[in-house]
Amino acid sequence: MASASVYDQLLDYTNRANPYPLYAELRRTPVTRADDGSYILSTYREIVALLHDPRVSSDLRNRADYAMGGDDESPPGLPPNFIALDPPEHDRVRRLLTRHFGPPHDPYLIHRMIPELVEIASGLIDNLTTRSHVDLVDDFAYPFPITVICRLLGVPREDEPTLHVWADTIVEAIDPTTGDFATRKRRRDRARTELGRYLGELADARRDHPGDDMLSGLVTDDGPEGRLSREELMTNAALLLFAGHETTVNLIANGMLTLLRHPDVLQRLRRQPDLAIRVVEELLRYEPPVQFLNNRVALDDIDIAGTTISRGAPIVLVLAAGSRDPDHAPNPDRFDPDRQYNEHLGFGGGIHYCFGAPLTRPETQITLTELVRRLENPRLLADPPPYRPNPLLRGPRHLPVGFDGVAPAPATPGRDQRLSQHV
Ligand code: HEM
């Protein structure tokens, strides 16, 4: 049972800056049982096996303790979003959304956005020209992906402060370490209901006056499978907005922190922007924004690594521990963008593999490249920086960075287009 208490230590804020030694300890027993009855998986092979196992559900209504007040993902009046559904419902909703997010129906959607991504990043860096230090979270990593996801969905940017409050409440509710569960759930349900209602009204407006955004596409879709219901649209658009807010922020912030701790790689990226593709993949392995998934439940008794996970039991998949499993990745605690084989768990795996990965990859490649290219002599002003409390969606709350000046944006038409082939 020693490892179960390691899991408790992981939830403890004092370990937020460096949870990796605890993950190494956790991996000594690939499947352990925590005091609350959850099964914790920490090795690459076992995590991948369960990510692809149809006996593992993402619908928390299957939890044995559900009837006794266990969590479910949906606030009253709204269906669960598709991250919390199993096939066939999950697959239908994901297909309907994918029609407006990329291949095969709109294969060039993200590709077309590349110049706009560069422009948004450049604009935020231009704002720093009179400064000698910056909080890279508040002044860059947070506003960048929000601007992008709002444009993509068709949400007015000026509504962002309200969205920010709702998003914070939802993140807080995911955090297993804050406050009592019933209060968190009540606040989260209210935030999700309000966010859903806001998006429903926006979608109604887009039905009458469609634009070239995702919400307009979804409400006017004439595809063979019909459209999402209004409630499905509300709950799933809220998921996209929220996922687009909260994860990329941490990848950009973790990315700059890691580059500033590895100045040799930073200098290489400055000279060789193509390296961004490998840097971002390695970051997703080495400092992933989603450290673990606590949204799985066993539909049957499952034998794995000498343990039987009992039917109805909650399962936690510690993705960040799996990606640093030495049996999978040699020298796993080394940040090495040159590693030949990099099959990480940063975007999960199986049918719930991250829907937003094709957007996040170029977002992060472009932002890191622009930052290292334009900030002159950047240096960390706090190491480790202060972290957000959440152990699951982990990243710095602030990232104070000093610099000597801001280089002008290079005026080369078509620059960064080469990154787009990897989205
Ligand atoms: C660095 C950025 C991101 C990371 C690290 C990340 C990570 C993940 C992970 C680990 C999962 C698997 C969840 C599970 O299996 O339960 C996931 C699913 C998902 N992500 Fe992301 N994500 C990122 C960005 C985004 C963005 C920008 C969007 C929206 C545009 C997005 C939308 C989603 C959705 C909708 C799912 C659920 C997919 C499904 O259930 O089929 N993500 N993401």
Short mmCIF file of C-alpha atoms and ligand atoms in Angstrom, two decimals:
data_model
loop_
_atom_site.label_atom_id
_atom_site.label_comp_id
_atom_site.label_asym_id
_atom_site.label_seq_id
_atom_site.Cartn_x
_atom_site.Cartn_y
_atom_site.Cartn_z
CA MET A 1 0.00 0.00 0.00
CA ALA A 2 3.06 2.27 0.12
CA SER A 3 2.35 3.57 -3.37
CA ALA A 4 -1.18 4.68 -2.50
CA SER A 5 0.29 7.18 -0.08
CA VAL A 6 2.63 8.29 -2.85
CA TYR A 7 -0.53 9.19 -4.78
CA ASP A 8 -1.70 11.25 -1.81
CA GLN A 9 1.66 13.05 -1.81
CA LEU A 10 1.13 13.86 -5.48
CA LEU A 11 -2.03 15.71 -4.61
CA ASP A 12 -0.10 17.72 -2.01
CA TYR A 13 0.73 21.20 -3.34
CA THR A 14 4.28 21.11 -1.96
CA ASN A 15 5.13 18.56 -4.67
CA ARG A 16 3.62 20.52 -7.55
CA ALA A 17 6.92 21.99 -8.82
CA ASN A 18 8.49 18.55 -9.24
CA PRO A 19 6.20 15.52 -9.04
CA TYR A 20 8.53 13.34 -11.14
CA PRO A 21 10.42 11.58 -8.31
CA LEU A 22 7.02 10.57 -6.91
CA TYR A 23 5.98 9.20 -10.31
CA ALA A 24 9.16 7.09 -10.33
CA GLU A 25 8.19 5.68 -6.94
CA LEU A 26 4.63 5.05 -8.13
CA ARG A 27 5.89 3.09 -11.16
CA ARG A 28 7.54 0.52 -8.88
CA THR A 29 4.03 -0.97 -8.55
CA PRO A 30 2.31 -0.55 -11.95
CA VAL A 31 -1.24 -0.89 -10.55
CA THR A 32 -2.00 0.17 -6.97
CA ARG A 33 -5.15 0.83 -4.99
CA ALA A 34 -5.60 4.23 -3.33
CA ASP A 35 -7.40 4.66 -0.03
CA ASP A 36 -10.54 5.92 -1.81
CA GLY A 37 -10.82 2.65 -3.81
CA SER A 38 -9.38 4.03 -7.09
CA TYR A 39 -6.86 1.98 -9.02
CA ILE A 40 -3.78 4.00 -10.01
CA LEU A 41 -1.85 3.02 -13.15
CA SER A 42 1.59 4.50 -13.71
CA THR A 43 3.52 2.41 -16.28
CA TYR A 44 3.38 3.05 -20.03
CA ARG A 45 2.34 -0.44 -21.12
CA GLU A 46 -0.50 -0.77 -18.62
CA ILE A 47 -1.84 2.75 -19.28
CA VAL A 48 -1.89 2.17 -23.05
CA ALA A 49 -3.63 -1.17 -22.53
CA LEU A 50 -6.46 0.47 -20.55
CA LEU A 51 -6.74 3.49 -22.87
CA HIS A 52 -7.66 0.99 -25.59
CA ASP A 53 -9.72 -1.43 -23.50
CA PRO A 54 -13.49 -1.35 -24.24
CA ARG A 55 -14.11 -2.56 -20.67
CA VAL A 56 -12.91 0.86 -19.46
CA SER A 57 -15.59 3.53 -19.60
CA SER A 58 -15.35 7.32 -19.56
CA ASP A 59 -18.98 7.59 -18.47
CA LEU A 60 -18.83 8.10 -14.72
CA ARG A 61 -22.48 7.06 -14.40
CA ASN A 62 -20.99 3.53 -14.47
CA ARG A 63 -19.19 4.04 -11.16
CA ALA A 64 -20.31 1.71 -8.38
CA ASP A 65 -20.67 4.74 -6.08
CA TYR A 66 -22.58 6.82 -8.66
CA ALA A 67 -25.98 6.29 -7.05
CA MET A 68 -24.45 7.40 -3.73
CA GLY A 69 -23.51 10.79 -5.12
CA GLY A 70 -20.46 9.94 -7.23
CA ASP A 71 -19.57 12.57 -9.79
CA ASP A 72 -20.98 12.75 -13.25
CA GLU A 73 -19.82 15.18 -15.87
CA SER A 74 -23.05 16.93 -16.74
CA PRO A 75 -24.91 19.70 -14.96
CA PRO A 76 -28.70 19.29 -14.63
CA GLY A 77 -30.54 19.78 -17.92
CA LEU A 78 -27.52 19.16 -20.14
CA PRO A 79 -26.32 15.84 -21.59
CA PRO A 80 -22.72 14.78 -20.83
CA ASN A 81 -20.14 16.16 -23.23
CA PHE A 82 -18.42 13.63 -25.46
CA ILE A 83 -15.28 13.27 -23.34
CA ALA A 84 -17.64 11.66 -20.79
CA LEU A 85 -19.44 9.31 -23.20
CA ASP A 86 -18.69 5.82 -24.51
CA PRO A 87 -19.35 4.46 -28.02
CA PRO A 88 -21.56 4.60 -29.95
CA GLU A 89 -22.75 8.02 -28.64
CA HIS A 90 -19.19 9.32 -28.18
CA ASP A 91 -18.26 8.43 -31.74
CA ARG A 92 -21.36 10.05 -33.26
CA VAL A 93 -20.78 13.37 -31.46
CA ARG A 94 -17.04 13.33 -32.22
CA ARG A 95 -17.77 12.69 -35.93
CA LEU A 96 -20.28 15.56 -36.08
CA LEU A 97 -17.81 17.96 -34.46
CA THR A 98 -14.85 16.78 -36.54
CA ARG A 99 -16.72 17.72 -39.72
CA HIS A 100 -16.07 21.34 -38.74
CA PHE A 101 -12.59 20.97 -37.33
CA GLY A 102 -10.45 19.33 -39.97
CA PRO A 103 -9.94 16.23 -42.09
CA PRO A 104 -11.62 14.71 -43.96
CA HIS A 105 -14.31 17.40 -44.47
CA ASP A 106 -12.25 20.55 -43.92
CA PRO A 107 -8.63 19.35 -44.22
CA TYR A 108 -7.09 22.83 -44.48
CA LEU A 109 -8.89 24.55 -41.59
CA ILE A 110 -5.87 24.71 -39.27
CA HIS A 111 -3.47 25.19 -42.16
CA ARG A 112 -5.39 28.32 -43.18
CA MET A 113 -5.13 29.64 -39.63
CA ILE A 114 -1.30 29.51 -39.49
CA PRO A 115 -0.71 33.12 -40.64
CA GLU A 116 -3.32 34.28 -38.12
CA LEU A 117 -1.63 32.31 -35.33
CA VAL A 118 1.68 34.01 -36.18
CA GLU A 119 -0.05 37.39 -36.24
CA ILE A 120 -1.70 36.89 -32.83
CA ALA A 121 1.60 35.75 -31.28
CA SER A 122 3.50 38.66 -32.85
CA GLY A 123 0.92 41.17 -31.64
CA LEU A 124 1.22 39.95 -28.05
CA ILE A 125 5.03 40.13 -28.23
CA ASP A 126 4.86 43.63 -29.80
CA ASN A 127 3.05 44.74 -26.61
CA LEU A 128 6.21 43.97 -24.63
CA THR A 129 8.56 46.35 -26.44
CA THR A 130 8.62 48.94 -23.65
CA ARG A 131 9.07 46.34 -20.91
CA SER A 132 12.07 44.66 -19.28
CA HIS A 133 10.16 41.80 -17.69
CA VAL A 134 6.92 39.94 -18.27
CA ASP A 135 4.65 37.39 -16.66
CA LEU A 136 4.58 34.98 -19.56
CA VAL A 137 1.39 33.35 -18.25
CA ASP A 138 -0.83 36.42 -17.84
CA ASP A 139 0.66 38.46 -20.68
CA PHE A 140 1.14 35.75 -23.29
CA ALA A 141 0.38 32.07 -22.61
CA TYR A 142 -3.17 32.76 -21.39
CA PRO A 143 -4.42 35.34 -23.93
CA PHE A 144 -2.95 33.53 -26.95
CA PRO A 145 -4.96 30.26 -27.01
CA ILE A 146 -8.10 32.05 -25.82
CA THR A 147 -7.98 34.45 -28.72
CA VAL A 148 -7.48 31.49 -31.07
CA ILE A 149 -10.27 29.26 -29.73
CA CYS A 150 -12.70 32.22 -29.59
CA ARG A 151 -11.99 33.02 -33.26
CA LEU A 152 -12.30 29.39 -34.27
CA LEU A 153 -15.63 28.87 -32.52
CA GLY A 154 -16.98 32.32 -33.32
CA VAL A 155 -17.13 33.64 -29.75
CA PRO A 156 -16.72 37.44 -29.40
CA ARG A 157 -13.35 38.17 -27.81
CA GLU A 158 -14.85 40.90 -25.60
CA ASP A 159 -16.86 38.24 -23.72
CA GLU A 160 -13.62 36.57 -22.65
CA PRO A 161 -13.51 38.02 -19.06
CA THR A 162 -16.83 36.30 -18.28
CA LEU A 163 -15.64 33.09 -19.95
CA HIS A 164 -12.49 33.29 -17.84
CA VAL A 165 -14.52 33.23 -14.60
CA TRP A 166 -16.56 30.22 -15.78
CA ALA A 167 -13.40 28.39 -16.95
CA ASP A 168 -11.66 28.99 -13.60
CA THR A 169 -14.64 27.58 -11.71
CA ILE A 170 -14.70 24.47 -13.90
CA VAL A 171 -10.94 23.90 -13.49
CA GLU A 172 -11.24 24.29 -9.75
CA ALA A 173 -13.94 21.60 -9.72
CA ILE A 174 -11.66 19.14 -11.57
CA ASP A 175 -8.97 19.70 -8.94
CA PRO A 176 -9.30 16.84 -6.44
CA THR A 177 -7.44 18.83 -3.77
CA THR A 178 -9.68 21.87 -3.34
CA GLY A 179 -12.55 22.06 -0.87
CA ASP A 180 -15.42 19.67 -0.42
CA PHE A 181 -16.74 17.85 -3.46
CA ALA A 182 -20.41 18.84 -3.14
CA THR A 183 -19.61 22.58 -3.10
CA ARG A 184 -17.21 22.27 -6.03
CA LYS A 185 -19.78 20.30 -8.02
CA ARG A 186 -22.53 22.83 -7.29
CA ARG A 187 -20.34 25.74 -8.44
CA ARG A 188 -19.13 23.82 -11.48
CA ASP A 189 -22.68 22.86 -12.51
CA ARG A 190 -23.76 26.48 -12.26
CA ALA A 191 -20.76 27.64 -14.33
CA ARG A 192 -21.33 24.96 -16.97
CA THR A 193 -25.05 25.70 -17.18
CA GLU A 194 -24.37 29.43 -17.64
CA LEU A 195 -21.61 28.80 -20.17
CA GLY A 196 -23.85 26.36 -22.05
CA ARG A 197 -26.73 28.85 -22.09
CA TYR A 198 -24.40 31.60 -23.38
CA LEU A 199 -23.16 29.34 -26.19
CA GLY A 200 -26.71 28.19 -27.01
CA GLU A 201 -27.80 31.80 -27.51
CA LEU A 202 -24.73 32.50 -29.62
CA ALA A 203 -25.48 29.44 -31.77
CA ASP A 204 -29.08 30.61 -32.26
CA ALA A 205 -27.74 33.96 -33.50
CA ARG A 206 -25.35 32.16 -35.88
CA ARG A 207 -28.20 30.08 -37.30
CA ASP A 208 -29.87 33.30 -38.47
CA HIS A 209 -26.63 34.99 -39.56
CA PRO A 210 -23.96 32.32 -40.20
CA GLY A 211 -20.29 33.26 -40.39
CA ASP A 212 -17.23 31.16 -41.24
CA ASP A 213 -16.78 29.88 -37.70
CA MET A 214 -17.30 26.45 -36.14
CA LEU A 215 -20.55 27.31 -34.34
CA SER A 216 -22.09 28.51 -37.62
CA GLY A 217 -20.98 25.29 -39.31
CA LEU A 218 -22.49 23.15 -36.56
CA VAL A 219 -25.89 24.87 -36.54
CA THR A 220 -26.27 24.81 -40.33
CA ASP A 221 -24.79 21.34 -40.96
CA ASP A 222 -26.58 19.32 -43.65
CA GLY A 223 -24.41 16.22 -43.31
CA PRO A 224 -25.71 12.63 -43.57
CA GLU A 225 -25.86 12.19 -39.79
CA GLY A 226 -27.93 15.31 -39.14
CA ARG A 227 -27.01 17.92 -36.55
CA LEU A 228 -26.22 17.95 -32.87
CA SER A 229 -29.27 18.77 -30.75
CA ARG A 230 -29.25 22.26 -29.19
CA GLU A 231 -28.34 20.74 -25.79
CA GLU A 232 -25.55 18.63 -27.31
CA LEU A 233 -24.21 21.70 -29.03
CA MET A 234 -24.26 23.73 -25.80
CA THR A 235 -22.42 21.14 -23.74
CA ASN A 236 -19.84 20.22 -26.40
CA ALA A 237 -19.07 23.78 -27.51
CA ALA A 238 -18.47 24.53 -23.82
CA LEU A 239 -16.05 21.59 -23.69
CA LEU A 240 -14.10 22.87 -26.70
CA LEU A 241 -13.94 26.38 -25.31
CA PHE A 242 -12.80 25.12 -21.95
CA ALA A 243 -10.27 22.60 -23.33
CA GLY A 244 -8.97 25.30 -25.67
CA HIS A 245 -8.49 27.60 -22.66
CA GLU A 246 -6.84 25.51 -20.05
CA THR A 247 -4.34 23.14 -21.59
CA THR A 248 -2.40 25.04 -24.24
CA VAL A 249 -1.71 27.77 -21.66
CA ASN A 250 0.21 25.24 -19.62
CA LEU A 251 2.05 23.75 -22.60
CA ILE A 252 3.33 27.20 -23.63
CA ALA A 253 4.29 28.12 -20.05
CA ASN A 254 5.88 24.72 -19.33
CA GLY A 255 7.62 25.06 -22.69
CA MET A 256 9.24 28.42 -22.00
CA LEU A 257 10.19 27.31 -18.50
CA THR A 258 11.86 24.19 -19.88
CA LEU A 259 13.65 26.09 -22.66
CA LEU A 260 14.96 28.67 -20.20
CA ARG A 261 16.27 25.81 -18.08
CA HIS A 262 17.94 24.33 -21.20
CA PRO A 263 19.60 27.34 -22.86
CA ASP A 264 21.42 25.13 -25.39
CA VAL A 265 18.07 23.97 -26.81
CA LEU A 266 16.70 27.52 -26.67
CA GLN A 267 19.64 28.79 -28.74
CA ARG A 268 19.19 25.99 -31.25
CA LEU A 269 15.49 26.77 -31.62
CA ARG A 270 16.32 30.44 -32.19
CA ARG A 271 18.61 29.52 -35.10
CA GLN A 272 16.61 26.57 -36.39
CA PRO A 273 12.81 27.10 -36.12
CA ASP A 274 12.07 23.63 -37.58
CA LEU A 275 13.28 22.21 -34.27
CA ALA A 276 9.97 23.45 -32.77
CA ILE A 277 8.21 20.32 -34.02
CA ARG A 278 10.50 18.05 -31.99
CA VAL A 279 10.62 20.45 -29.03
CA VAL A 280 6.84 20.42 -28.69
CA GLU A 281 6.59 16.62 -28.90
CA GLU A 282 9.30 16.28 -26.27
CA LEU A 283 7.50 18.81 -24.04
CA LEU A 284 4.31 16.77 -24.27
CA ARG A 285 6.33 13.82 -22.96
CA TYR A 286 8.58 15.62 -20.47
CA GLU A 287 6.26 18.32 -18.97
CA PRO A 288 2.72 17.42 -20.06
CA PRO A 289 -0.13 19.81 -19.17
CA VAL A 290 -2.48 16.87 -18.45
CA GLN A 291 -0.65 14.85 -15.80
CA PHE A 292 -3.30 12.23 -15.18
CA LEU A 293 -6.85 11.21 -16.11
CA ASN A 294 -9.24 10.51 -13.24
CA ASN A 295 -12.31 10.00 -15.42
CA ARG A 296 -12.30 6.25 -16.04
CA VAL A 297 -14.31 3.39 -14.56
CA ALA A 298 -14.12 -0.41 -14.97
CA LEU A 299 -17.19 -1.97 -16.65
CA ASP A 300 -16.04 -5.47 -15.69
CA ASP A 301 -13.39 -7.11 -13.52
CA ILE A 302 -10.10 -6.42 -15.33
CA ASP A 303 -6.91 -8.43 -14.67
CA ILE A 304 -3.81 -6.36 -15.30
CA ALA A 305 -0.21 -6.60 -14.07
CA GLY A 306 -1.16 -9.13 -11.39
CA THR A 307 -4.04 -7.06 -9.98
CA THR A 308 -7.78 -7.37 -10.52
CA ILE A 309 -9.52 -4.03 -10.94
CA SER A 310 -13.04 -4.64 -9.72
CA ARG A 311 -16.11 -3.74 -11.75
CA GLY A 312 -17.43 -0.25 -11.00
CA ALA A 313 -14.11 0.94 -9.52
CA PRO A 314 -12.66 4.33 -10.53
CA ILE A 315 -9.37 4.20 -12.46
CA VAL A 316 -6.67 6.89 -12.57
CA LEU A 317 -4.22 6.83 -15.50
CA VAL A 318 -1.06 8.76 -14.61
CA LEU A 319 -0.08 9.78 -18.15
CA ALA A 320 2.92 11.85 -17.01
CA ALA A 321 4.38 8.84 -15.17
CA GLY A 322 3.83 6.59 -18.21
CA SER A 323 5.58 8.99 -20.57
CA ARG A 324 8.65 8.90 -18.30
CA ASP A 325 8.63 5.12 -17.89
CA PRO A 326 12.28 4.00 -18.43
CA ASP A 327 11.04 0.73 -19.95
CA HIS A 328 9.48 2.84 -22.69
CA ALA A 329 11.65 5.95 -23.05
CA PRO A 330 15.40 5.63 -22.46
CA ASN A 331 16.87 8.25 -20.14
CA PRO A 332 13.34 9.53 -19.45
CA ASP A 333 14.21 12.42 -17.13
CA ARG A 334 16.35 14.07 -19.80
CA PHE A 335 14.74 16.78 -21.95
CA ASP A 336 15.95 15.67 -25.34
CA PRO A 337 14.17 16.93 -28.46
CA ASP A 338 16.53 14.77 -30.54
CA ARG A 339 15.22 11.47 -29.22
CA GLN A 340 14.48 9.21 -32.16
CA TYR A 341 11.39 7.49 -30.82
CA ASN A 342 8.92 9.65 -28.93
CA GLU A 343 5.58 7.97 -28.46
CA HIS A 344 4.24 9.98 -25.50
CA LEU A 345 0.91 10.00 -23.67
CA GLY A 346 0.56 13.81 -23.63
CA PHE A 347 -2.66 13.67 -25.67
CA GLY A 348 -3.96 10.43 -24.11
CA GLY A 349 -4.76 7.60 -26.51
CA GLY A 350 -7.50 5.41 -27.95
CA ILE A 351 -10.91 6.76 -28.88
CA HIS A 352 -10.62 9.83 -26.61
CA TYR A 353 -7.25 10.92 -28.08
CA CYS A 354 -7.14 14.72 -27.87
CA PHE A 355 -9.50 16.30 -30.36
CA GLY A 356 -7.57 19.60 -30.24
CA ALA A 357 -4.10 18.15 -30.92
CA PRO A 358 -4.00 19.36 -34.55
CA LEU A 359 -4.57 22.92 -33.28
CA THR A 360 -2.37 22.85 -30.20
CA ARG A 361 0.70 21.57 -32.00
CA PRO A 362 1.10 24.54 -34.38
CA GLU A 363 -0.07 26.97 -31.67
CA THR A 364 2.79 25.90 -29.42
CA GLN A 365 5.36 25.49 -32.20
CA ILE A 366 4.66 29.04 -33.36
CA THR A 367 4.49 30.71 -29.94
CA LEU A 368 7.72 29.16 -28.65
CA THR A 369 9.55 29.97 -31.87
CA GLU A 370 8.36 33.59 -31.83
CA LEU A 371 9.22 34.06 -28.15
CA VAL A 372 12.78 32.73 -28.38
CA ARG A 373 13.37 34.57 -31.63
CA ARG A 374 12.24 37.95 -30.36
CA LEU A 375 12.95 38.18 -26.62
CA GLU A 376 16.57 39.22 -26.23
CA ASN A 377 18.54 37.44 -23.51
CA PRO A 378 15.45 36.02 -21.75
CA ARG A 379 15.98 34.71 -18.21
CA LEU A 380 13.85 33.23 -15.44
CA LEU A 381 13.16 35.58 -12.53
CA ALA A 382 11.79 32.77 -10.32
CA ASP A 383 12.76 29.12 -10.47
CA PRO A 384 10.69 27.20 -9.68
CA PRO A 385 7.85 29.59 -10.48
CA PRO A 386 4.63 29.55 -8.43
CA TYR A 387 2.35 26.74 -9.68
CA ARG A 388 -1.42 26.54 -10.02
CA PRO A 389 -2.91 24.36 -7.29
CA ASN A 390 -4.33 21.77 -9.74
CA PRO A 391 -2.23 18.56 -9.86
CA LEU A 392 -4.13 17.24 -12.89
CA LEU A 393 -3.93 20.25 -15.23
CA ARG A 394 -0.47 21.26 -14.04
CA GLY A 395 1.41 24.42 -14.97
CA PRO A 396 2.88 27.66 -13.58
CA ARG A 397 0.42 30.25 -12.29
CA HIS A 398 2.96 32.95 -13.13
CA LEU A 399 6.18 32.79 -15.12
CA PRO A 400 8.22 35.95 -14.50
CA VAL A 401 10.86 36.40 -17.20
CA GLY A 402 13.34 39.26 -17.62
CA PHE A 403 14.78 40.30 -20.99
CA ASP A 404 16.97 43.02 -22.53
CA GLY A 405 14.70 44.03 -25.41
CA VAL A 406 12.32 42.83 -28.10
CA ALA A 407 13.59 42.22 -31.62
CA PRO A 408 11.28 43.35 -34.45
CA ALA A 409 9.13 40.66 -36.09
CA PRO A 410 10.92 39.33 -39.19
CA ALA A 411 8.99 40.38 -42.29
CA THR A 412 9.38 37.20 -44.32
CA PRO A 413 6.14 36.27 -46.07
CA GLY A 414 5.31 32.61 -45.69
CA ARG A 415 7.57 32.05 -42.68
CA ASP A 416 6.37 29.28 -40.40
CA GLN A 417 4.35 27.75 -43.20
CA ARG A 418 6.65 24.74 -42.97
CA LEU A 419 5.32 24.02 -39.48
CA SER A 420 1.85 23.57 -40.87
CA GLN A 421 2.73 20.32 -42.59
CA HIS A 422 3.02 18.75 -39.14
CA VAL A 423 -0.35 19.73 -37.77
C1 HEM B 1 -1.53 21.28 -24.84
C2 HEM B 1 -2.80 21.23 -25.11
C3 HEM B 1 -3.65 20.01 -24.88
C4 HEM B 1 -3.39 18.87 -24.18
C5 HEM B 1 -2.11 18.49 -23.45
C6 HEM B 1 -4.57 18.05 -24.25
C7 HEM B 1 -4.68 16.80 -23.69
C8 HEM B 1 -5.77 15.96 -23.83
C9 HEM B 1 -5.87 14.64 -23.28
C10 HEM B 1 -4.81 13.96 -22.43
C11 HEM B 1 -7.07 14.13 -23.65
C12 HEM B 1 -7.62 12.76 -23.33
C13 HEM B 1 -8.75 12.85 -22.33
C14 HEM B 1 -9.35 11.49 -22.00
O1 HEM B 1 -8.90 10.48 -22.52
O2 HEM B 1 -10.27 11.47 -21.17
C15 HEM B 1 -7.74 15.15 -24.41
C16 HEM B 1 -9.00 15.03 -24.94
C17 HEM B 1 -9.66 16.07 -25.54
N1 HEM B 1 -9.15 17.30 -25.88
FE1 HEM B 1 -7.30 17.96 -25.53
N2 HEM B 1 -5.52 18.72 -24.97
C18 HEM B 1 -4.99 19.91 -25.39
C19 HEM B 1 -5.61 20.87 -26.14
C20 HEM B 1 -6.90 20.81 -26.58
C21 HEM B 1 -7.56 21.85 -27.32
C22 HEM B 1 -6.94 23.16 -27.79
C23 HEM B 1 -8.84 21.41 -27.52
C24 HEM B 1 -9.97 22.10 -28.24
C25 HEM B 1 -9.88 22.68 -29.39
C26 HEM B 1 -8.96 20.09 -26.92
C27 HEM B 1 -10.08 19.33 -26.93
C28 HEM B 1 -10.16 18.05 -26.43
C29 HEM B 1 -11.38 17.27 -26.45
C30 HEM B 1 -12.73 17.74 -26.96
C31 HEM B 1 -11.07 16.02 -25.90
C32 HEM B 1 -12.02 14.84 -25.73
C33 HEM B 1 -11.90 13.93 -26.94
C34 HEM B 1 -12.78 12.70 -26.84
O3 HEM B 1 -13.30 12.40 -25.77
O4 HEM B 1 -12.93 12.03 -27.87
N3 HEM B 1 -7.76 19.77 -26.37
N4 HEM B 1 -6.92 16.26 -24.52
#
